[in-house]
Structure formats: structure tokens, C-alpha cells
Amino acid sequence: MQTFQAASKPIQPLINTFKKLFVFPLNLSNILLLLARAALLLCLVASMLLAIHSAFISDPRRFILPRRTRTAVSEPDAHTSDAATNISHIVFGIGASVQTWEDRSLYTHLWWDPNRNRGFAWLDGEPRKTQLVPYRVSGQCSGPDYSCKSAAVRMARIVVEGFKLGLKNVRWFVMGDDDTVFFTENLVSVLAKYDHNQMYYIGGNSESVEQDEMHSYEMAFGGGGFAISYPLAAQLVNVMDGCLQRYHFFYGSDQRVWACISELGVPLTRERGFHQFDIRGKPYGILAAHPVAPLVSLHHLDSVEPLFPNKTRIDSLKLLMEAYRVDSSRIIQQSVCYDRRRKWSVSVAWGYTVQIYPFLVTATDLEIPFQTFKTWRSWSNRPFSFNARPVSADPCWRPVVYFLKGVQEVDTRGTKTSYERFVTKDEKVCDRQDYSRVMAVKEFTVSSMKMDTQLWMKAPQRQCCEIMDRGSDDNMWIRIRKCRKGETITT
Ligand SMILES: *[C@@H]1O[C@H](CO)[C@@H](O)[C@H](O)[C@H]1NC(C)=O
Ligand SMILES: *[C@@H]1O[C@H](CO)[C@@H](O)[C@H](O)[C@H]1NC(C)=O
């Protein structure tokens, strides 16, 4: 009795809190509140379980060897030739569901060209409206421990179902989510580098180390999209169902596909232009200092802030696409140069943004993305799978930033893009005199020749830029071009 009473004392406040939380008249708003709390609790428990699951992943996984069956080996595509890979050789498989497709197809509509693209959105049922993007309804499947009722299983089988359609002249199957935006011209440039008659698995992993740790560094994250060559897809067809059973405990469809490809012994070929965008906040830093590689995809655009200030997500993408359509290879490619007279540093991400510093900053720093974002899962400041530098709290250390305003074709071979400053009312501005001089630059003009897609077949190199004398105090003008032989940034 004594002990019971002693124990009940500290419990009493708990019970009171519980009563406050859960005992109330059952009106609509209280029920909604209760439901919201329950959902929150469920989410917390689910993410804890997931974390615990991954923490104990170090024990080796065991499995039962299936009976050996002789599977027919699919013939390699009889129509392959040595001609360069183009868009007609790619079959897209977009993982979608009827419930989300209506809203999210907006993203696919940004890049899908019905006259040039082949492939399907794979849905879990018939959509209500007519569709711009061709679709298929995923087939049923089930086996020990798995079923196509699970979205992850259904979507993992897209490459198999796509293969079984038996389309002609296919070299690559490219998977993406319904919220992936592909830059198809650049996708072609990347795939054209590889021999489609061999087994390739091409993509990128997550920006957030916590995601790579939880899933795998070796896997292509599905939202950024990945490409599977025809012969690899042919092998996957034979082993997929066994993999779905053996890896039924995995989280997503991309992880299941990776597991199956791992069994075949094919590693991931990383390409830096696939962007899963497992980040929160502004993607600005990544896009303003992209590696020297073509931009292939963007993802999670619903979760990050719009790419341009004072523009919606979709309008931002439309503006970026406008520049992309004029010079696809060059989109967001970075160039850096110095104004020797004024001792300024300039960094351009073509078709997106310009940064000017009224002092000289080393090229190695200019190449490091500003950390304008946080990690995906825990919203932390680090770590990322690449270097990022913090944005200084002191405006006198930050660059003055310009955003794309307009794109213009100059005859058929050249372009002119303009960039302007966007100032929010509450933005802190450095009041030093050198900053005022930069601030006097109202508009920034960049001229360049269109970049030859064939350049991506060669050794990568950042292109050079030079400050043109033609500019005036309020309009700075630069030209981007191939570097001359022996040219360096400081000479
Ligand atoms: C793509 O290449 C094939 C040859 O493999 C050619 O027949 C076709 O015309 C090309 N298509 C486009 C859109 O360039
Ligand atoms: C933001 O966009 C709106 C609508 O396009 C425009 O009217 C407004 O001037 C813009 N604000 C700034 C500060 O540029």
C-alpha cells in the first residue's frame, strides 16, 4: 500500500496531463485535434522504428536459396547499331499513382514532349481524365512476402513491365518519379557516353548523408532518376521476382531495384547531374555552383522552396526551362572570372544566377555551393555528400546576387541572357562603399555561343568568362566561351 501510494504521487500529474490532452467534449474540432495528434504519434513511431531498423542493419541478412530454375535469357535488342544514342532510344518509366498523378503530372508536363518521348506513367488504376503522358496500369503480382499492392513493389517492377512491352530500338530504360523533372537533351548527352550493349546502371545518390547511410551510398535514388541499359533490364526480368521476395524488408522501389542489380554484380555508375534533392529550404546553392556535368534531373520540387524569388514553383521551372530550351548543354553551368580593374569576382550559373563580390575570392571557394538548405530527414546543417559553405551572417561577406530575367537567341548560334537583382524589403545590405558600387549594377548581361553537346563526350572543363568593356556602370556585360589554350583564371 505504502509503495503504491508513493509511486502514484509522481504519476498523478501525468494522469492530469493525459486528461487535459484527451478528455474533452467530443465536438468536431476536438476530434480533428485528436486525429492530428494520433497521426503525429504514428509518424514518430514509424520513423523511430525505421531508425532502429537501420541501426541494427549490421547483422548479415540470411535468406533461403530458391530452387534453381532455368530461365530463358532474353535476346539482346536485335536492332542495335553504332549510331549515336538519341532521345528515340530511351523508354521512360514514371512511377505514379492515380491519387497523386493529377497534381504531380504538372511536373512531367514541363518536360514531356509527346512527339519525341517514349514511355509511360505507371499507375495503380485507371485515371479519370484523359492524359497528355501515355500511361499504363501496373499488372498484379504476388509471391512469398511481397505483393504489387505495395507501391514500392509495384514501382520496382516498372522496368520489368516496361521491358516486357517489347518496344523496338530501345537502348535505355529510364526510371523517374512523378515529381521528377528530366532535362532530356542532357540525359541523352550522358547516356550517349556509355555503350548501351553492356550492362549499366547510371544515376546518383542522396545529397543528405543521413539518407545514404539509411538506404545506401551504392544505390541510385529513384527520385533523381536512373538509367538501366537494355541488356541489364533483360537480366532483371529474370531475377526481379526473386529479389522482391529476398528484399521485401527494404523501404522503397529504388532500393529493391538496386538490390537486384547488386545480385547481378553491376555497380552504380555515378553521374553528377541526377538530383534527388534530398534537401530542405532553398536549392539555390547547389544550382549556383553545379559540378561540371550536364543537368539531368531535379526532384522534390514540392518540398524545396521555389528556384526563383517572388515566383511560384512552376513559374520558376518554366523560366529555367526557357533558358534550357535555348542552350540545353549550358544550363546552370558555372563560369568564374575576375574584373581585374575593379578587383571584383564574378560567378555565373548560366540561365539561372550571377554573383558578384567586390573583392577577389579564390576559384576553389567560388566552386563550393552555399549551404542555403538543410538535410532531408533531420533538417540539420550537415553532413552532405559534397562540400557546402555557410552563408555569412554579415552581408559584407556575401556576394550580390542576380537572377535570370530574360533569354534571347542571337542568330541561331549565340545567346544573350540577362539577370537582375531582386531585393526584399527586409534584406540586410552591406553599406560599405565597394558594395554600393556593385549595387549600382542593376542588370547583368551574359553573351555566349550555344554549347556543343559533343563537348560532354570530352574531358570536362569549366568554360572561361571575360568582362566586356561594352558594359556600363549600371549594366555589366560578360562573355562566356571555351577557354583558350593555356588560359588560366588569373592570367
Ligand atoms: C535516332 O537514331 C536513329 C538511328 O539509331 C535514327 O534512325 C533516328 O532518326 C534518330 N532519331 C532522332 C530523333 O534523332
Ligand atoms: C513580385 O511579383 C509580382 C507579380 O509578378 C510583381 O508585381 C512584384 O513587383 C514583384 N515584387 C518585386 C519586389 O519584384
Tab-separated table of C-alpha atoms in Angstrom, residues 82-375:
chain	number	residue	atom	x	y	z
A	82	ASP	CA	26.528	2.077	-83.760
A	83	ALA	CA	24.639	5.294	-84.492
A	84	ALA	CA	24.778	7.823	-81.672
A	85	THR	CA	22.185	7.463	-78.945
A	86	ASN	CA	19.287	9.901	-79.251
A	87	ILE	CA	16.012	10.500	-77.451
A	88	SER	CA	14.206	7.846	-79.508
A	89	HIS	CA	16.324	5.123	-77.868
A	90	ILE	CA	15.047	5.863	-74.378
A	91	VAL	CA	11.904	4.440	-72.784
A	92	PHE	CA	10.780	6.324	-69.696
A	93	GLY	CA	9.005	4.671	-66.787
A	94	ILE	CA	7.392	7.152	-64.423
A	95	GLY	CA	6.353	5.767	-61.061
A	96	ALA	CA	2.971	7.285	-60.274
A	97	SER	CA	-0.372	6.574	-58.653
A	98	VAL	CA	-3.861	7.698	-59.615
A	99	GLN	CA	-4.179	9.628	-56.386
A	100	THR	CA	-1.146	11.859	-56.865
A	101	TRP	CA	-0.852	11.889	-60.640
A	102	GLU	CA	-3.391	14.645	-61.233
A	103	ASP	CA	-1.374	17.210	-59.257
A	104	ARG	CA	2.067	15.910	-59.920
A	105	SER	CA	1.745	15.391	-63.657
A	106	LEU	CA	2.319	19.169	-63.762
A	107	TYR	CA	5.981	18.374	-63.267
A	108	THR	CA	6.021	15.752	-66.007
A	109	HIS	CA	4.209	18.124	-68.367
A	110	LEU	CA	7.125	20.554	-68.009
A	111	TRP	CA	9.474	18.180	-69.774
A	112	TRP	CA	7.384	15.575	-71.590
A	113	ASP	CA	7.354	16.076	-75.343
A	114	PRO	CA	4.696	13.757	-76.826
A	115	ASN	CA	6.354	13.889	-80.241
A	116	ARG	CA	9.783	12.859	-79.062
A	117	ASN	CA	9.499	10.935	-75.813
A	118	ARG	CA	8.623	7.274	-75.458
A	119	GLY	CA	7.395	5.696	-72.275
A	120	PHE	CA	4.608	5.633	-69.745
A	121	ALA	CA	3.431	6.789	-66.386
A	122	TRP	CA	2.694	3.585	-64.480
A	123	LEU	CA	-0.484	3.929	-62.442
A	124	ASP	CA	-2.276	1.754	-59.921
A	125	GLY	CA	-5.626	2.163	-61.681
A	126	GLU	CA	-7.441	3.954	-64.497
A	127	PRO	CA	-7.143	7.749	-64.276
A	128	ARG	CA	-10.331	9.793	-64.528
A	129	LYS	CA	-9.207	12.343	-67.116
A	130	THR	CA	-7.539	11.974	-70.473
A	131	GLN	CA	-3.801	12.170	-70.210
A	132	LEU	CA	-1.076	14.019	-72.085
A	133	VAL	CA	1.517	11.495	-70.974
A	134	PRO	CA	0.788	7.925	-72.103
A	135	TYR	CA	0.082	5.658	-69.161
A	136	ARG	CA	-0.189	2.002	-68.294
A	137	VAL	CA	-1.851	0.365	-65.356
A	138	SER	CA	0.658	-1.796	-63.497
A	139	GLY	CA	-0.032	-5.520	-63.504
A	140	GLN	CA	-0.795	-7.549	-60.426
A	141	CYS	CA	1.909	-9.583	-58.780
A	142	SER	CA	2.382	-11.538	-55.630
A	143	GLY	CA	4.756	-14.038	-54.166
A	144	PRO	CA	6.024	-15.128	-50.777
A	145	ASP	CA	6.440	-11.970	-48.647
A	146	TYR	CA	5.548	-9.478	-51.374
A	147	SER	CA	2.678	-8.159	-53.418
A	148	CYS	CA	2.160	-5.472	-56.013
A	149	LYS	CA	-0.384	-3.919	-53.664
A	150	SER	CA	2.679	-2.306	-52.100
A	151	ALA	CA	3.594	0.792	-54.091
A	152	ALA	CA	7.315	0.102	-53.630
A	153	VAL	CA	6.970	-3.395	-55.120
A	154	ARG	CA	4.722	-2.216	-57.931
A	155	MET	CA	7.146	0.549	-58.903
A	156	ALA	CA	10.206	-1.680	-58.646
A	157	ARG	CA	8.621	-3.832	-61.350
A	158	ILE	CA	8.184	-0.929	-63.780
A	159	VAL	CA	11.461	-1.681	-65.537
A	160	VAL	CA	10.388	-5.321	-65.946
A	161	GLU	CA	6.928	-4.420	-67.182
A	162	GLY	CA	8.404	-1.799	-69.488
A	163	PHE	CA	10.806	-4.348	-70.915
A	164	LYS	CA	8.055	-6.887	-71.486
A	165	LEU	CA	6.198	-4.439	-73.739
A	166	GLY	CA	8.806	-5.423	-76.341
A	167	LEU	CA	9.269	-1.954	-77.853
A	168	LYS	CA	11.758	-1.719	-80.694
A	169	ASN	CA	15.112	0.066	-80.752
A	170	VAL	CA	15.358	0.511	-77.031
A	171	ARG	CA	18.792	1.165	-75.582
A	172	TRP	CA	17.916	2.560	-72.176
A	173	PHE	CA	15.106	2.341	-69.655
A	174	VAL	CA	14.974	5.487	-67.558
A	175	MET	CA	13.009	5.471	-64.312
A	176	GLY	CA	11.756	8.541	-62.501
A	177	ASP	CA	9.090	9.612	-60.042
A	178	ASP	CA	6.001	11.595	-60.905
A	179	ASP	CA	7.705	14.652	-59.386
A	180	THR	CA	10.979	14.250	-61.282
A	181	VAL	CA	11.799	16.893	-63.888
A	182	PHE	CA	14.115	15.498	-66.566
A	183	PHE	CA	16.283	17.600	-68.850
A	184	THR	CA	16.060	15.072	-71.637
A	185	GLU	CA	18.633	16.601	-74.002
A	186	ASN	CA	21.235	16.346	-71.260
A	187	LEU	CA	20.059	12.883	-70.295
A	188	VAL	CA	20.828	11.852	-73.870
A	189	SER	CA	24.289	13.502	-73.675
A	190	VAL	CA	25.060	11.493	-70.551
A	191	LEU	CA	23.779	8.150	-71.841
A	192	ALA	CA	25.477	8.597	-75.217
A	193	LYS	CA	28.827	8.300	-73.429
A	194	TYR	CA	28.133	4.692	-72.483
A	195	ASP	CA	27.920	1.534	-74.577
A	196	HIS	CA	24.265	0.504	-74.390
A	197	ASN	CA	25.206	-3.071	-75.322
A	198	GLN	CA	26.796	-3.533	-71.923
A	199	MET	CA	25.150	-3.675	-68.526
A	200	TYR	CA	24.974	-0.209	-66.997
A	201	TYR	CA	23.153	1.218	-64.000
A	202	ILE	CA	23.509	5.007	-64.021
A	203	GLY	CA	22.257	7.597	-61.548
A	204	GLY	CA	23.164	9.459	-58.389
A	205	ASN	CA	22.680	9.112	-54.665
A	206	SER	CA	21.324	11.405	-52.000
A	207	GLU	CA	22.673	14.828	-51.058
A	208	SER	CA	21.981	14.067	-47.395
A	209	VAL	CA	24.469	11.676	-45.816
A	210	GLU	CA	21.773	10.520	-43.378
A	211	GLN	CA	19.795	9.234	-46.372
A	212	ASP	CA	22.798	7.497	-47.936
A	213	GLU	CA	23.519	5.897	-44.555
A	214	MET	CA	19.942	4.754	-44.069
A	215	HIS	CA	19.477	3.423	-47.601
A	216	SER	CA	22.761	3.020	-49.459
A	217	TYR	CA	25.592	5.036	-50.938
A	218	GLU	CA	25.726	2.498	-53.759
A	219	MET	CA	22.150	2.923	-54.894
A	220	ALA	CA	20.671	5.314	-57.450
A	221	PHE	CA	17.967	7.255	-55.651
A	222	GLY	CA	14.756	6.888	-57.637
A	223	GLY	CA	13.529	10.468	-57.478
A	224	GLY	CA	16.666	11.757	-59.165
A	225	GLY	CA	16.006	9.069	-61.737
A	226	PHE	CA	18.261	6.354	-63.078
A	227	ALA	CA	19.019	4.603	-66.328
A	228	ILE	CA	19.296	0.875	-66.968
A	229	SER	CA	20.774	-0.332	-70.231
A	230	TYR	CA	18.828	-2.827	-72.301
A	231	PRO	CA	20.973	-5.897	-71.506
A	232	LEU	CA	20.762	-5.158	-67.775
A	233	ALA	CA	16.981	-4.781	-67.997
A	234	ALA	CA	16.857	-8.130	-69.807
A	235	GLN	CA	18.636	-9.783	-66.871
A	236	LEU	CA	16.441	-8.027	-64.328
A	237	VAL	CA	13.351	-9.517	-65.920
A	238	ASN	CA	14.576	-12.958	-64.938
A	239	VAL	CA	15.552	-12.226	-61.368
A	240	MET	CA	13.205	-9.469	-60.223
A	241	ASP	CA	10.575	-11.598	-58.528
A	242	GLY	CA	13.163	-13.471	-56.500
A	243	CYS	CA	14.689	-10.152	-55.461
A	244	LEU	CA	11.320	-8.752	-54.446
A	245	GLN	CA	10.986	-11.702	-52.107
A	246	ARG	CA	14.534	-11.590	-50.746
A	247	TYR	CA	14.484	-7.822	-50.184
A	248	HIS	CA	10.895	-7.442	-49.060
A	249	PHE	CA	12.101	-5.545	-45.969
A	250	PHE	CA	13.568	-2.655	-47.948
A	251	TYR	CA	11.996	0.787	-47.885
A	252	GLY	CA	11.482	1.952	-51.464
A	253	SER	CA	11.256	0.713	-55.025
A	254	ASP	CA	14.664	2.185	-55.892
A	255	GLN	CA	16.281	0.160	-53.118
A	256	ARG	CA	14.681	-3.045	-54.398
A	257	VAL	CA	15.923	-2.405	-57.932
A	258	TRP	CA	19.400	-1.660	-56.588
A	259	ALA	CA	19.375	-4.878	-54.532
A	260	CYS	CA	18.527	-6.889	-57.598
A	261	ILE	CA	21.213	-5.181	-59.697
A	262	SER	CA	23.706	-5.816	-56.879
A	263	GLU	CA	22.960	-9.528	-57.136
A	264	LEU	CA	23.948	-9.293	-60.790
A	265	GLY	CA	27.219	-7.695	-59.718
A	266	VAL	CA	26.647	-4.426	-61.556
A	267	PRO	CA	27.741	-1.329	-59.595
A	268	LEU	CA	26.253	2.140	-59.812
A	269	THR	CA	27.869	4.456	-62.341
A	270	ARG	CA	27.524	7.875	-60.725
A	271	GLU	CA	26.661	10.905	-62.811
A	272	ARG	CA	26.601	14.273	-61.077
A	273	GLY	CA	23.649	15.720	-62.982
A	274	PHE	CA	20.966	13.499	-61.393
A	275	HIS	CA	19.462	15.357	-58.442
A	276	GLN	CA	17.425	13.513	-55.882
A	277	PHE	CA	17.236	16.832	-53.965
A	278	ASP	CA	17.020	15.292	-50.509
A	279	ILE	CA	17.303	18.770	-49.067
A	280	ARG	CA	15.044	21.283	-47.297
A	281	GLY	CA	14.934	25.009	-47.897
A	282	LYS	CA	16.433	26.758	-50.900
A	283	PRO	CA	18.218	24.642	-53.512
A	284	TYR	CA	19.922	27.854	-54.686
A	285	GLY	CA	23.429	26.912	-53.507
A	286	ILE	CA	23.522	23.646	-55.448
A	287	LEU	CA	22.228	25.175	-58.664
A	288	ALA	CA	24.515	28.208	-58.486
A	289	ALA	CA	27.667	26.074	-58.199
A	290	HIS	CA	26.887	22.900	-60.119
A	291	PRO	CA	29.695	20.440	-60.856
A	292	VAL	CA	30.980	20.427	-64.425
A	293	ALA	CA	28.379	17.927	-65.656
A	294	PRO	CA	25.134	18.313	-67.593
A	295	LEU	CA	21.988	18.952	-65.542
A	296	VAL	CA	19.932	15.767	-65.934
A	297	SER	CA	17.148	15.937	-63.372
A	298	LEU	CA	15.578	17.757	-60.431
A	299	HIS	CA	13.283	16.234	-57.837
A	300	HIS	CA	11.381	17.042	-54.628
A	301	LEU	CA	10.426	20.400	-56.102
A	302	ASP	CA	7.288	20.402	-53.937
A	303	SER	CA	9.437	20.140	-50.837
A	304	VAL	CA	12.066	22.774	-51.559
A	305	GLU	CA	11.381	26.470	-51.988
A	306	PRO	CA	10.787	27.854	-55.491
A	307	LEU	CA	14.010	28.227	-57.501
A	308	PHE	CA	13.469	31.950	-58.092
A	309	PRO	CA	12.425	34.584	-55.552
A	310	ASN	CA	8.941	36.039	-55.999
A	311	LYS	CA	7.936	33.243	-58.383
A	312	THR	CA	5.853	30.116	-57.884
A	313	ARG	CA	7.469	26.703	-58.142
A	314	ILE	CA	6.057	26.031	-61.577
A	315	ASP	CA	6.770	29.527	-62.923
A	316	SER	CA	10.356	29.208	-61.677
A	317	LEU	CA	10.790	25.944	-63.535
A	318	LYS	CA	9.230	27.406	-66.660
A	319	LEU	CA	11.773	30.232	-66.622
A	320	LEU	CA	14.670	27.804	-66.122
A	321	MET	CA	13.275	25.659	-68.948
A	322	GLU	CA	13.165	28.726	-71.195
A	323	ALA	CA	16.936	29.057	-70.895
A	324	TYR	CA	17.381	25.270	-71.158
A	325	ARG	CA	15.458	25.164	-74.449
A	326	VAL	CA	17.818	27.765	-75.929
A	327	ASP	CA	21.081	26.155	-74.799
A	328	SER	CA	20.428	22.810	-73.121
A	329	SER	CA	24.059	21.826	-72.529
A	330	ARG	CA	24.904	25.090	-70.843
A	331	ILE	CA	22.010	25.305	-68.399
A	332	ILE	CA	23.315	26.234	-64.902
A	333	GLN	CA	26.930	25.616	-65.958
A	334	GLN	CA	29.210	27.719	-63.804
A	335	SER	CA	31.878	30.116	-65.059
A	336	VAL	CA	34.019	32.299	-62.839
A	337	CYS	CA	36.177	35.273	-63.715
A	338	TYR	CA	37.642	38.428	-62.235
A	339	ASP	CA	37.270	42.074	-63.117
A	340	ARG	CA	40.949	42.976	-62.926
A	341	ARG	CA	40.376	46.711	-62.890
A	342	ARG	CA	37.830	46.825	-60.080
A	343	LYS	CA	39.124	43.661	-58.321
A	344	TRP	CA	35.722	42.032	-58.388
A	345	SER	CA	34.878	38.315	-58.574
A	346	VAL	CA	32.052	37.102	-60.787
A	347	SER	CA	30.398	33.698	-60.743
A	348	VAL	CA	27.731	32.842	-63.316
A	349	ALA	CA	25.459	29.808	-63.325
A	350	TRP	CA	24.243	30.225	-66.891
A	351	GLY	CA	20.479	30.608	-67.259
A	352	TYR	CA	19.962	30.954	-63.523
A	353	THR	CA	22.027	33.336	-61.437
A	354	VAL	CA	25.037	35.660	-61.187
A	355	GLN	CA	27.008	36.504	-58.052
A	356	ILE	CA	29.377	39.464	-57.747
A	357	TYR	CA	31.813	40.068	-54.895
A	358	PRO	CA	33.606	43.439	-54.631
A	359	PHE	CA	36.810	41.569	-53.745
A	360	LEU	CA	38.831	38.642	-55.071
A	361	VAL	CA	37.640	35.198	-53.991
A	362	THR	CA	39.587	32.049	-54.891
A	363	ALA	CA	38.147	29.770	-57.554
A	364	THR	CA	38.086	26.855	-55.110
A	365	ASP	CA	35.732	28.819	-52.853
A	366	LEU	CA	33.560	30.038	-55.693
A	367	GLU	CA	33.023	26.408	-56.700
A	368	ILE	CA	31.651	25.405	-53.283
A	369	PRO	CA	27.853	25.653	-53.059
A	370	PHE	CA	26.425	27.979	-50.428
A	371	GLN	CA	24.524	25.979	-47.869
A	372	THR	CA	21.112	27.529	-48.446
A	373	PHE	CA	19.446	24.257	-47.412
A	374	LYS	CA	19.262	21.669	-44.648
A	375	THR	CA	19.403	17.875	-44.631
